[in-house]
């Protein structure tokens, strides 16, 4: 509806404009199907959500001048609900909340965070404004509800707990909304540190924690935050005492190998809800024993294969360092072996669309991220009957790596630690495991993991038109012009995955100084400027020159750059 009472009706194929008494003023048919949504900012300007070259975009069009202006810094819309708001702006509905965007200033802010009010954004099915109050219609548990938001509702909050995150997810908002719905005296408020750059978001979060202004709860990826150093400095709570007194989750409930990795430094400073595994996959002809992929076998594979590997040099050196495949010590000759293998790998990771090359053994190996049994079975099927899941050569825990997902930590300087723990604990309740935990990946809870593995064994059947009973595939994919089916897991598949999980001894880290030093120095060898011996010696020398190198943990300490200054997390050093 236009502000002057005119009505614009549009579809994929055209538009018709009616005046205020119903007369057709004009009509336009489009040559090709168009997909967009719009609302009037004023009588002459419309705000449009559309697609340009298959990319979602937002812009305004002045109907008189035909000027089209792209809107930047817009959040991703959850649906097509757009409202006109004051001060030359529009309100758009996102999964997180109601976002008010000022068209002239090309910026905006959230007016309402759904989770503050116990509302799950995905359950909103209509949005409207009446008497200057915003209403949303929710569809929850087969019931429609109309909710009106009051401007002073935030004043009724008794205890506000801030949850800081690097990236918001629908699942996180749902968890917060569910918690707020069930707690009258506590409200969790999400503070998303991400603006335009992830590194800047991480630095801002670190800065807030270091200066004592951090959120009560932190939600993050283990690759982004070094919780060990923050824990050693007393900035994050050790969660072991919380586990010891919890009626919901204890040490004995967590997958043992994962718990051992998480507490390797003596404390537990983050608690993930789920995990995936980094593992190599190859063929039996390249790896004769899945328990030990030797340097000789890996080097032969990359030299003799007809096609380039898909894993890049830098990634191979990075993951090899993380899983302990080599160190920077002078007497460790594994470093030279890794560099020789990396020399045969492409500088950039290769994306291979021809799966037959893997099945035929023309690609030596690849790094796979396995988060559930279906992924395990699918990749195993693509590589063929003689596929082998193995680890990085010469590494700890059979050379595989945990990637912990949906991690939570509690700020030691929070004045609401117990309340913060109640929220973290909610993920591990029976209801939380069914509703908010991202259990499409392996669960950190042993009994839930056991059930996930057991469920993957269940084979379903269907009856054909001639009465035969046939297996129902869990997925079907195309390879070499034919379709192949993947069926339920067998006992040996489940046993293989159990062994992979139980033997994993390290977790994914991006803050290992050895990685950058090795990648930088190895370039001199790849370019023919240094011998392999000179390169290895240069790496060892740089490691030795690092502060506390002799007494450092294997994963090393870090220096965090924040804006124009840096914070050193080495003992006794700060600048």
PDB file of C-alpha atoms in Angstrom, residues 342-507:
ATOM      1  CA  UNK A 342      54.305 -30.735   0.929  1.00  0.00           C
ATOM      2  CA  UNK A 343      56.590 -29.992  -2.006  1.00  0.00           C
ATOM      3  CA  UNK A 344      54.486 -32.349  -4.139  1.00  0.00           C
ATOM      4  CA  UNK A 345      51.214 -30.664  -3.162  1.00  0.00           C
ATOM      5  CA  UNK A 346      49.556 -27.716  -4.955  1.00  0.00           C
ATOM      6  CA  UNK A 347      49.949 -24.192  -3.608  1.00  0.00           C
ATOM      7  CA  UNK A 348      46.177 -23.793  -3.569  1.00  0.00           C
ATOM      8  CA  UNK A 349      43.610 -26.364  -2.497  1.00  0.00           C
ATOM      9  CA  UNK A 350      42.031 -28.130  -5.460  1.00  0.00           C
ATOM     10  CA  UNK A 351      38.288 -28.664  -5.825  1.00  0.00           C
ATOM     11  CA  UNK A 352      37.723 -31.923  -7.636  1.00  0.00           C
ATOM     12  CA  UNK A 353      34.305 -32.569  -9.177  1.00  0.00           C
ATOM     13  CA  UNK A 354      35.215 -35.918 -10.733  1.00  0.00           C
ATOM     14  CA  UNK A 355      34.723 -38.411  -7.917  1.00  0.00           C
ATOM     15  CA  UNK A 356      35.892 -41.253 -10.164  1.00  0.00           C
ATOM     16  CA  UNK A 357      39.463 -40.024  -9.767  1.00  0.00           C
ATOM     17  CA  UNK A 358      39.243 -40.797  -6.055  1.00  0.00           C
ATOM     18  CA  UNK A 359      37.690 -44.200  -6.593  1.00  0.00           C
ATOM     19  CA  UNK A 360      40.281 -45.142  -9.197  1.00  0.00           C
ATOM     20  CA  UNK A 361      43.152 -44.189  -6.886  1.00  0.00           C
ATOM     21  CA  UNK A 362      44.374 -41.335  -9.079  1.00  0.00           C
ATOM     22  CA  UNK A 363      44.286 -38.899  -6.162  1.00  0.00           C
ATOM     23  CA  UNK A 364      46.632 -39.807  -3.264  1.00  0.00           C
ATOM     24  CA  UNK A 365      44.602 -38.694  -0.244  1.00  0.00           C
ATOM     25  CA  UNK A 366      42.355 -35.952   1.026  1.00  0.00           C
ATOM     26  CA  UNK A 367      41.525 -34.273   4.323  1.00  0.00           C
ATOM     27  CA  UNK A 368      37.905 -34.891   5.339  1.00  0.00           C
ATOM     28  CA  UNK A 369      35.768 -33.415   8.091  1.00  0.00           C
ATOM     29  CA  UNK A 370      33.604 -36.204   9.516  1.00  0.00           C
ATOM     30  CA  UNK A 371      30.787 -35.063  11.799  1.00  0.00           C
ATOM     31  CA  UNK A 372      28.319 -37.929  11.570  1.00  0.00           C
ATOM     32  CA  UNK A 373      27.998 -41.487  10.305  1.00  0.00           C
ATOM     33  CA  UNK A 374      26.362 -40.426   7.055  1.00  0.00           C
ATOM     34  CA  UNK A 375      29.408 -38.347   6.092  1.00  0.00           C
ATOM     35  CA  UNK A 376      31.665 -41.244   7.019  1.00  0.00           C
ATOM     36  CA  UNK A 377      29.677 -43.711   4.891  1.00  0.00           C
ATOM     37  CA  UNK A 378      29.347 -41.338   1.940  1.00  0.00           C
ATOM     38  CA  UNK A 379      33.069 -40.552   1.662  1.00  0.00           C
ATOM     39  CA  UNK A 380      33.945 -44.212   2.152  1.00  0.00           C
ATOM     40  CA  UNK A 381      31.582 -45.159  -0.673  1.00  0.00           C
ATOM     41  CA  UNK A 382      33.002 -42.493  -3.024  1.00  0.00           C
ATOM     42  CA  UNK A 383      36.581 -43.701  -2.483  1.00  0.00           C
ATOM     43  CA  UNK A 384      35.559 -47.321  -3.040  1.00  0.00           C
ATOM     44  CA  UNK A 385      35.690 -50.640  -1.223  1.00  0.00           C
ATOM     45  CA  UNK A 386      39.413 -50.311  -0.551  1.00  0.00           C
ATOM     46  CA  UNK A 387      39.045 -46.865   1.057  1.00  0.00           C
ATOM     47  CA  UNK A 388      41.068 -46.279   4.226  1.00  0.00           C
ATOM     48  CA  UNK A 389      40.513 -43.636   6.891  1.00  0.00           C
ATOM     49  CA  UNK A 390      43.863 -42.820   8.425  1.00  0.00           C
ATOM     50  CA  UNK A 391      45.744 -39.962  10.079  1.00  0.00           C
ATOM     51  CA  UNK A 392      48.660 -37.633   9.440  1.00  0.00           C
ATOM     52  CA  UNK A 393      52.034 -39.406   9.349  1.00  0.00           C
ATOM     53  CA  UNK A 394      54.085 -39.526  12.533  1.00  0.00           C
ATOM     54  CA  UNK A 395      51.418 -37.791  14.613  1.00  0.00           C
ATOM     55  CA  UNK A 396      49.841 -38.248  18.031  1.00  0.00           C
ATOM     56  CA  UNK A 397      46.557 -40.120  18.450  1.00  0.00           C
ATOM     57  CA  UNK A 398      46.783 -41.835  15.070  1.00  0.00           C
ATOM     58  CA  UNK A 399      47.062 -38.393  13.438  1.00  0.00           C
ATOM     59  CA  UNK A 400      43.462 -37.200  13.738  1.00  0.00           C
ATOM     60  CA  UNK A 401      42.166 -33.934  15.148  1.00  0.00           C
ATOM     61  CA  UNK A 402      39.106 -32.911  17.167  1.00  0.00           C
ATOM     62  CA  UNK A 403      37.275 -29.816  15.976  1.00  0.00           C
ATOM     63  CA  UNK A 404      35.049 -28.771  18.857  1.00  0.00           C
ATOM     64  CA  UNK A 405      31.801 -27.058  17.954  1.00  0.00           C
ATOM     65  CA  UNK A 406      29.527 -24.636  19.807  1.00  0.00           C
ATOM     66  CA  UNK A 407      31.936 -24.000  22.710  1.00  0.00           C
ATOM     67  CA  UNK A 408      30.985 -22.081  25.850  1.00  0.00           C
ATOM     68  CA  UNK A 409      33.134 -20.364  28.466  1.00  0.00           C
ATOM     69  CA  UNK A 410      32.270 -18.311  31.553  1.00  0.00           C
ATOM     70  CA  UNK A 411      34.007 -15.026  32.302  1.00  0.00           C
ATOM     71  CA  UNK A 412      35.756 -15.180  35.681  1.00  0.00           C
ATOM     72  CA  UNK A 413      34.920 -11.511  36.249  1.00  0.00           C
ATOM     73  CA  UNK A 414      31.187 -12.063  35.786  1.00  0.00           C
ATOM     74  CA  UNK A 415      28.957 -11.352  38.762  1.00  0.00           C
ATOM     75  CA  UNK A 416      26.467 -13.940  37.493  1.00  0.00           C
ATOM     76  CA  UNK A 417      28.604 -17.070  37.167  1.00  0.00           C
ATOM     77  CA  UNK A 418      26.027 -19.491  38.571  1.00  0.00           C
ATOM     78  CA  UNK A 419      23.288 -18.110  36.342  1.00  0.00           C
ATOM     79  CA  UNK A 420      25.655 -18.291  33.360  1.00  0.00           C
ATOM     80  CA  UNK A 421      26.365 -21.946  34.160  1.00  0.00           C
ATOM     81  CA  UNK A 422      22.623 -22.665  34.253  1.00  0.00           C
ATOM     82  CA  UNK A 423      22.407 -21.526  30.643  1.00  0.00           C
ATOM     83  CA  UNK A 424      25.420 -23.600  29.544  1.00  0.00           C
ATOM     84  CA  UNK A 425      23.971 -26.552  31.476  1.00  0.00           C
ATOM     85  CA  UNK A 426      20.653 -26.239  29.620  1.00  0.00           C
ATOM     86  CA  UNK A 427      22.289 -27.606  26.469  1.00  0.00           C
ATOM     87  CA  UNK A 428      22.982 -30.915  28.206  1.00  0.00           C
ATOM     88  CA  UNK A 429      19.544 -31.586  29.653  1.00  0.00           C
ATOM     89  CA  UNK A 430      17.421 -34.247  27.980  1.00  0.00           C
ATOM     90  CA  UNK A 431      15.207 -31.565  26.460  1.00  0.00           C
ATOM     91  CA  UNK A 432      18.181 -29.434  25.392  1.00  0.00           C
ATOM     92  CA  UNK A 433      19.727 -32.362  23.552  1.00  0.00           C
ATOM     93  CA  UNK A 434      16.511 -32.800  21.598  1.00  0.00           C
ATOM     94  CA  UNK A 435      15.795 -29.160  20.832  1.00  0.00           C
ATOM     95  CA  UNK A 436      18.824 -26.834  20.864  1.00  0.00           C
ATOM     96  CA  UNK A 437      22.054 -28.894  20.742  1.00  0.00           C
ATOM     97  CA  UNK A 438      23.428 -29.096  17.168  1.00  0.00           C
ATOM     98  CA  UNK A 439      23.348 -32.885  17.182  1.00  0.00           C
ATOM     99  CA  UNK A 440      23.707 -33.168  13.433  1.00  0.00           C
ATOM    100  CA  UNK A 441      27.364 -33.476  14.512  1.00  0.00           C
ATOM    101  CA  UNK A 442      28.782 -35.982  17.002  1.00  0.00           C
ATOM    102  CA  UNK A 443      27.669 -35.206  20.556  1.00  0.00           C
ATOM    103  CA  UNK A 444      30.180 -34.561  23.329  1.00  0.00           C
ATOM    104  CA  UNK A 445      27.931 -36.647  25.615  1.00  0.00           C
ATOM    105  CA  UNK A 446      28.909 -40.322  25.541  1.00  0.00           C
ATOM    106  CA  UNK A 447      25.371 -41.716  25.846  1.00  0.00           C
ATOM    107  CA  UNK A 448      24.071 -39.443  23.088  1.00  0.00           C
ATOM    108  CA  UNK A 449      27.046 -40.363  20.888  1.00  0.00           C
ATOM    109  CA  UNK A 450      26.349 -44.051  21.515  1.00  0.00           C
ATOM    110  CA  UNK A 451      22.758 -43.507  20.431  1.00  0.00           C
ATOM    111  CA  UNK A 452      23.859 -41.609  17.301  1.00  0.00           C
ATOM    112  CA  UNK A 453      26.138 -44.480  16.304  1.00  0.00           C
ATOM    113  CA  UNK A 454      23.483 -47.086  17.119  1.00  0.00           C
ATOM    114  CA  UNK A 455      20.815 -45.243  15.121  1.00  0.00           C
ATOM    115  CA  UNK A 456      23.087 -45.229  12.056  1.00  0.00           C
ATOM    116  CA  UNK A 457      22.874 -49.039  12.064  1.00  0.00           C
ATOM    117  CA  UNK A 458      19.099 -49.075  11.621  1.00  0.00           C
ATOM    118  CA  UNK A 459      18.261 -50.191   8.103  1.00  0.00           C
ATOM    119  CA  UNK A 460      14.846 -49.221   6.779  1.00  0.00           C
ATOM    120  CA  UNK A 461      13.046 -51.106   3.998  1.00  0.00           C
ATOM    121  CA  UNK A 462      10.340 -50.468   1.442  1.00  0.00           C
ATOM    122  CA  UNK A 463       8.109 -52.760  -0.603  1.00  0.00           C
ATOM    123  CA  UNK A 464       8.315 -52.726  -4.383  1.00  0.00           C
ATOM    124  CA  UNK A 465       5.304 -52.877  -6.679  1.00  0.00           C
ATOM    125  CA  UNK A 466       5.852 -56.601  -7.157  1.00  0.00           C
ATOM    126  CA  UNK A 467       5.918 -57.223  -3.408  1.00  0.00           C
ATOM    127  CA  UNK A 468       9.688 -57.486  -2.857  1.00  0.00           C
ATOM    128  CA  UNK A 469      11.292 -56.056   0.266  1.00  0.00           C
ATOM    129  CA  UNK A 470      14.190 -53.762  -0.626  1.00  0.00           C
ATOM    130  CA  UNK A 471      16.663 -51.743   1.436  1.00  0.00           C
ATOM    131  CA  UNK A 472      15.993 -48.014   1.607  1.00  0.00           C
ATOM    132  CA  UNK A 473      19.210 -46.019   1.012  1.00  0.00           C
ATOM    133  CA  UNK A 474      20.135 -43.231   3.405  1.00  0.00           C
ATOM    134  CA  UNK A 475      21.429 -41.248   0.412  1.00  0.00           C
ATOM    135  CA  UNK A 476      21.982 -41.558  -3.329  1.00  0.00           C
ATOM    136  CA  UNK A 477      24.720 -39.818  -5.319  1.00  0.00           C
ATOM    137  CA  UNK A 478      25.991 -39.701  -8.881  1.00  0.00           C
ATOM    138  CA  UNK A 479      29.448 -40.883  -9.879  1.00  0.00           C
ATOM    139  CA  UNK A 480      30.717 -41.504 -13.381  1.00  0.00           C
ATOM    140  CA  UNK A 481      27.270 -41.001 -14.899  1.00  0.00           C
ATOM    141  CA  UNK A 482      25.599 -43.638 -12.689  1.00  0.00           C
ATOM    142  CA  UNK A 483      23.741 -43.414  -9.402  1.00  0.00           C
ATOM    143  CA  UNK A 484      24.923 -45.265  -6.332  1.00  0.00           C
ATOM    144  CA  UNK A 485      23.175 -45.873  -3.037  1.00  0.00           C
ATOM    145  CA  UNK A 486      24.563 -45.680   0.470  1.00  0.00           C
ATOM    146  CA  UNK A 487      22.901 -47.861   3.083  1.00  0.00           C
ATOM    147  CA  UNK A 488      22.882 -48.039   6.888  1.00  0.00           C
ATOM    148  CA  UNK A 489      26.146 -48.536   8.764  1.00  0.00           C
ATOM    149  CA  UNK A 490      27.549 -51.981   9.487  1.00  0.00           C
ATOM    150  CA  UNK A 491      29.103 -53.021  12.786  1.00  0.00           C
ATOM    151  CA  UNK A 492      32.614 -52.629  11.388  1.00  0.00           C
ATOM    152  CA  UNK A 493      31.810 -49.056  10.313  1.00  0.00           C
ATOM    153  CA  UNK A 494      30.673 -48.116  13.792  1.00  0.00           C
ATOM    154  CA  UNK A 495      33.701 -49.793  15.327  1.00  0.00           C
ATOM    155  CA  UNK A 496      35.998 -47.883  12.977  1.00  0.00           C
ATOM    156  CA  UNK A 497      34.447 -44.540  13.959  1.00  0.00           C
ATOM    157  CA  UNK A 498      34.618 -45.419  17.663  1.00  0.00           C
ATOM    158  CA  UNK A 499      38.324 -46.174  17.325  1.00  0.00           C
ATOM    159  CA  UNK A 500      38.896 -42.935  15.428  1.00  0.00           C
ATOM    160  CA  UNK A 501      37.229 -40.937  18.217  1.00  0.00           C
ATOM    161  CA  UNK A 502      38.852 -42.854  21.069  1.00  0.00           C
ATOM    162  CA  UNK A 503      42.370 -42.499  19.639  1.00  0.00           C
ATOM    163  CA  UNK A 504      42.244 -38.771  18.870  1.00  0.00           C
ATOM    164  CA  UNK A 505      44.573 -36.858  21.180  1.00  0.00           C
ATOM    165  CA  UNK A 506      44.663 -33.273  19.896  1.00  0.00           C
ATOM    166  CA  UNK A 507      42.290 -30.484  18.950  1.00  0.00           C
TER     167      UNK A 507
END
